[in-house]
XYZ file of C-alpha atoms in Angstrom:
335
model
C 14.337 -32.385 -38.210
C 11.662 -31.523 -40.540
C 8.612 -29.806 -40.405
C 5.856 -29.655 -43.095
C 3.393 -26.578 -43.108
C 0.976 -24.997 -45.319
C -1.575 -22.378 -44.934
C -4.252 -25.234 -45.311
C -3.163 -28.057 -43.328
C -1.721 -28.703 -39.707
C 1.766 -28.701 -38.683
C 3.268 -31.936 -39.577
C 6.315 -32.410 -36.813
C 8.549 -35.280 -37.291
C 8.992 -37.396 -34.050
C 12.286 -35.837 -33.290
C 10.695 -32.419 -33.381
C 8.201 -33.440 -30.918
C 10.781 -33.492 -28.161
C 10.673 -30.078 -25.811
C 12.431 -27.511 -27.361
C 14.734 -25.582 -24.813
C 14.030 -22.038 -26.284
C 10.416 -22.439 -25.822
C 10.892 -23.614 -22.234
C 13.269 -20.536 -21.909
C 10.699 -18.123 -23.191
C 8.233 -19.677 -20.682
C 10.745 -18.927 -17.834
C 11.078 -15.563 -19.114
C 7.153 -15.293 -18.670
C 7.482 -16.470 -15.218
C 10.105 -14.255 -13.907
C 7.791 -11.241 -15.257
C 4.928 -12.782 -13.522
C 6.881 -13.202 -10.192
C 8.088 -9.734 -10.281
C 4.350 -8.470 -10.961
C 3.125 -10.280 -8.190
C 5.882 -9.152 -5.785
C 5.091 -5.453 -6.546
C 1.324 -6.473 -5.821
C 1.957 -8.124 -2.647
C 4.244 -5.202 -1.437
C 1.500 -3.178 -1.854
C -1.103 -5.377 -0.456
C 0.884 -5.474 2.793
C 1.230 -1.775 2.868
C 5.334 -2.077 2.355
C 5.093 0.435 -0.423
C 3.258 3.890 -0.373
C 0.623 2.448 -2.755
C 0.009 -0.617 -4.698
C 1.846 0.085 -8.124
C 0.393 -3.059 -9.467
C -2.921 -1.496 -9.482
C -2.032 1.567 -11.368
C -2.655 1.863 -15.094
C 0.982 1.061 -15.695
C 0.920 -2.026 -13.567
C -2.605 -3.215 -15.211
C -1.022 -3.046 -18.799
C 2.214 -5.063 -17.335
C -0.361 -7.765 -16.066
C -2.025 -7.799 -19.260
C 0.948 -8.215 -21.219
C 2.229 -10.961 -18.850
C -0.871 -12.887 -19.121
C -0.813 -12.629 -22.878
C 2.601 -13.985 -23.207
C 1.734 -17.012 -21.345
C -1.564 -17.253 -23.684
C 0.483 -17.195 -26.964
C 2.863 -19.687 -25.543
C -0.125 -21.803 -24.889
C -1.384 -21.808 -28.546
C 2.356 -22.528 -29.565
C 2.512 -25.293 -27.055
C -0.674 -26.987 -28.565
C 0.994 -26.760 -32.055
C 3.906 -28.666 -30.587
C 1.867 -31.125 -28.805
C -0.976 -32.122 -31.025
C 0.196 -30.746 -34.557
C 0.102 -34.220 -36.036
C -3.358 -35.422 -34.502
C -4.723 -34.892 -31.067
C -2.976 -36.924 -28.584
C -5.937 -37.808 -26.404
C -4.577 -39.053 -23.259
C -1.518 -36.649 -22.640
C -3.977 -33.988 -23.667
C -6.707 -35.169 -21.064
C -3.981 -35.480 -18.304
C -2.595 -31.906 -19.289
C -6.170 -30.519 -18.834
C -6.713 -32.346 -15.556
C -3.326 -31.005 -14.297
C -4.105 -27.532 -15.199
C -7.924 -27.470 -14.452
C -7.209 -29.030 -10.935
C -4.506 -26.320 -10.093
C -7.094 -23.641 -11.317
C -9.420 -25.057 -8.751
C -6.726 -25.110 -6.189
C -5.925 -21.153 -7.160
C -10.016 -20.778 -6.661
C -10.146 -22.335 -3.084
C -7.007 -20.530 -1.854
C -7.992 -17.407 -2.956
C -11.605 -17.811 -1.743
C -9.984 -18.553 1.810
C -7.587 -15.704 1.711
C -9.681 -13.060 -0.260
C -13.349 -13.767 -0.069
C -14.476 -10.702 -1.639
C -12.223 -10.972 -4.638
C -11.651 -14.694 -4.932
C -10.091 -15.942 -8.430
C -13.186 -17.754 -10.249
C -11.752 -17.347 -13.933
C -8.005 -16.355 -13.767
C -5.243 -17.178 -16.087
C -5.110 -20.860 -15.205
C -8.922 -21.351 -15.780
C -8.585 -19.790 -18.919
C -5.406 -22.010 -19.926
C -7.662 -25.057 -19.110
C -10.665 -24.095 -21.055
C -8.549 -22.768 -24.111
C -6.350 -25.933 -24.266
C -9.533 -27.797 -25.347
C -11.233 -25.174 -27.333
C -8.247 -24.564 -29.275
C -7.873 -28.242 -30.558
C -10.099 -27.838 -33.526
C -8.067 -24.727 -34.754
C -5.101 -26.929 -35.116
C -6.549 -28.554 -38.314
C -8.388 -25.522 -39.937
C -6.905 -23.403 -42.427
C -4.543 -20.739 -40.916
C -6.593 -17.763 -42.185
C -9.681 -19.042 -40.613
C -7.718 -19.385 -37.197
C -6.239 -15.955 -37.632
C -9.940 -14.243 -38.410
C -11.098 -16.283 -35.306
C -8.544 -14.587 -33.244
C -9.044 -11.231 -34.547
C -12.938 -11.739 -33.889
C -12.287 -12.903 -30.158
C -9.661 -9.899 -29.628
C -12.342 -7.429 -31.090
C -15.517 -8.551 -29.509
C -15.074 -7.181 -26.007
C -14.658 -3.618 -27.622
C -18.148 -3.777 -29.297
C -20.085 -6.305 -27.019
C -21.200 -5.348 -23.523
C -24.420 -6.681 -22.492
C -26.072 -6.930 -18.949
C -27.064 -10.300 -19.597
C -23.462 -11.508 -19.504
C -23.043 -10.196 -15.836
C -24.740 -13.141 -14.695
C -22.446 -15.312 -12.466
C -22.668 -18.487 -14.811
C -21.566 -16.240 -17.896
C -19.059 -13.988 -16.514
C -16.182 -16.449 -17.699
C -17.140 -14.904 -21.335
C -15.970 -11.524 -20.509
C -18.610 -9.779 -22.313
C -20.759 -8.198 -19.506
C -21.147 -4.536 -18.990
C -19.144 -4.386 -15.510
C -15.883 -6.069 -14.580
C -16.450 -8.547 -11.649
C -14.597 -8.119 -8.556
C -11.625 -10.669 -8.558
C -7.903 -10.635 -7.997
C -7.065 -12.395 -11.469
C -9.837 -11.998 -14.341
C -8.757 -13.643 -17.821
C -11.912 -14.351 -19.681
C -12.206 -16.256 -22.833
C -13.263 -12.729 -24.710
C -10.592 -11.422 -25.550
C -7.917 -13.918 -24.093
C -8.755 -17.241 -26.112
C -7.948 -14.756 -29.290
C -4.363 -14.807 -28.001
C -4.212 -18.423 -27.793
C -5.443 -18.340 -31.316
C -2.904 -16.159 -32.272
C -0.217 -18.587 -30.832
C -1.694 -21.286 -32.820
C -1.326 -19.245 -35.940
C 2.226 -18.324 -34.700
C 3.212 -21.884 -33.970
C 2.009 -23.140 -37.329
C 3.874 -20.539 -39.502
C 7.016 -20.032 -37.326
C 7.824 -23.265 -35.968
C 9.088 -24.779 -39.245
C 11.542 -21.849 -39.676
C 12.495 -22.088 -35.928
C 12.942 -25.685 -36.412
C 15.725 -25.125 -39.187
C 17.232 -22.331 -37.113
C 20.118 -22.025 -34.589
C 17.619 -20.476 -32.114
C 15.877 -23.566 -32.783
C 18.696 -25.982 -31.865
C 19.659 -24.046 -29.060
C 20.672 -25.993 -25.985
C 21.700 -24.862 -22.651
C 25.092 -24.839 -21.501
C 25.224 -22.629 -18.606
C 23.552 -22.887 -15.146
C 21.474 -19.859 -15.980
C 20.185 -21.572 -19.139
C 19.706 -25.027 -17.612
C 17.894 -23.024 -14.762
C 15.768 -21.201 -17.284
C 14.791 -24.349 -18.963
C 14.096 -26.309 -15.870
C 11.801 -23.624 -14.666
C 9.921 -23.552 -18.116
C 9.212 -27.301 -17.810
C 7.857 -26.883 -14.425
C 6.031 -23.629 -14.947
C 2.814 -24.969 -13.516
C 4.295 -25.986 -10.347
C 6.255 -22.461 -10.126
C 3.085 -20.842 -10.627
C 1.273 -22.540 -7.871
C 3.991 -22.309 -5.357
C 5.638 -18.780 -5.959
C 2.894 -16.631 -4.575
C 2.271 -18.385 -1.376
C 6.065 -18.181 -0.812
C 6.080 -14.358 -1.460
C 3.382 -13.600 0.496
C 4.724 -15.630 3.611
C 8.332 -13.894 2.991
C 6.867 -10.304 2.742
C 4.320 -11.132 5.710
C 7.501 -11.854 7.754
C 9.162 -8.444 6.495
C 6.005 -6.241 7.429
C 5.930 -7.956 10.759
C 9.536 -7.124 11.509
C 9.676 -3.631 10.019
C 6.098 -2.441 10.034
C 4.008 -0.955 7.067
C 5.067 2.038 5.296
C 3.731 5.265 7.067
C 2.481 6.668 3.717
C 0.685 3.431 2.404
C -2.883 4.425 1.435
C -2.328 8.172 1.377
C -3.116 8.861 -2.328
C -6.461 6.676 -1.745
C -7.182 8.647 1.409
C -6.781 12.117 -0.482
C -8.979 10.593 -3.418
C -11.477 9.798 -0.848
C -11.377 12.926 0.709
C -11.976 15.050 -2.357
C -14.825 13.123 -3.185
C -16.542 13.503 0.122
C -15.675 17.197 0.187
C -16.814 18.072 -3.318
C -20.150 16.097 -2.382
C -20.686 18.458 0.692
C -20.323 21.334 -1.073
C -16.680 22.185 -1.015
C -14.678 23.959 -3.758
C -13.019 21.302 -5.753
C -9.460 23.104 -5.764
C -9.820 23.736 -1.883
C -10.852 20.158 -1.372
C -7.629 18.768 -3.028
C -5.628 21.215 -0.996
C -7.261 20.201 2.146
C -6.807 16.544 1.645
C -3.059 17.245 1.298
C -3.019 19.314 4.405
C -5.412 17.143 6.327
C -3.235 13.699 5.393
C 0.066 15.469 6.370
C -1.589 16.601 9.778
C -2.514 13.191 10.495
C 0.868 11.772 9.746
C 2.521 13.950 12.024
C 0.033 13.376 14.619
C 0.260 9.536 14.144
C -3.609 9.353 13.461
C -3.485 8.169 9.774
C -5.522 4.919 10.133
C -5.090 3.160 6.600
C -4.233 -0.218 8.554
C -7.618 -0.328 10.155
C -6.664 0.388 13.769
C -9.544 1.912 15.392
C -9.857 5.629 16.854
C -10.395 6.308 20.310
C -13.052 9.049 21.050
C -10.223 11.571 21.844
C -8.355 10.660 18.553
C -11.281 10.926 16.237
C -12.197 14.334 17.816
C -8.565 15.244 17.000
C -8.679 14.078 13.467
C -11.743 15.768 12.731
C -10.399 19.050 14.225
C -7.075 18.712 12.110
C -9.499 18.282 8.886
C -11.610 21.229 9.671
C -8.805 23.455 10.561
C -7.190 22.549 7.049
C -10.226 23.438 5.129
C -11.066 26.430 7.428
C -7.634 27.933 6.795
C -7.757 27.350 3.070
C -11.317 28.729 2.705
C -10.266 31.725 4.793
C -7.484 32.393 2.691
C -9.391 32.141 -0.534
C -12.041 34.617 0.695
C -9.098 36.922 1.463
C -7.759 37.006 -1.816
C -8.568 39.844 -4.198
């Protein structure tokens, strides 16, 4: 297997090297496992099986970005493997049609399930578009592609213009506000990672082809399962989330929601409203905790949307007022 690469020419891959590389399929499978794990955490929070949606915490968001980034890097590497000797028009268009069609299914499915936050330009949309936009960079000097990658990655940190908030331009990712959507992977900065993957592929694939890692072939069930998953990553991406949601919906139907689900958000909202109406911030934070615990004891915490009866509403208001009044009196009595 021979691969010839320079900084000024595209990768030249022998026919033997253009076969699928199990090690890359396995890397794609590892990204799939990470993605499914993240979606499981998101689903648990969405269905109120956990006290809060940990996928929406800063750590969860960083994890989501790292997972999406790993997929996009592999897209760039895959472009080099598939088209390094010249664009293969028919396979490229068929691949674009598959991914673009899958992205459309994601949009339609999320529009039905989450109409207020449906996915209009998520990771599949970005992969589909990037798979076409990245083709010219396969044949430009590597330093040019590297500079372009850096430019795409850096631009969102310096460009935030209201004109890009228009719906028709929101796929660029340069607006002043982040659109409300469950999966947002705009071209800036994410296409930069596809370009980085192209650079990585053009520089690293020749070394990988000559290494033991590049010659690795799965011999265990786990290895064969990983490479199988990597070869069918699009199908797994489309299937896994509906399956997870169906299974976890069954779980929450049987065991019920976590009684403390939404507690942190309730306390944050309580503090915001309390301070806006003239309350002392420190007292508001303590009163929020006191009120939420009192509501839990009285089975009046209504994060699941169940309506209050008139009597329950008065009782909940009384608990809140009693908490704040007690704390306010204690604060006034303190020397």
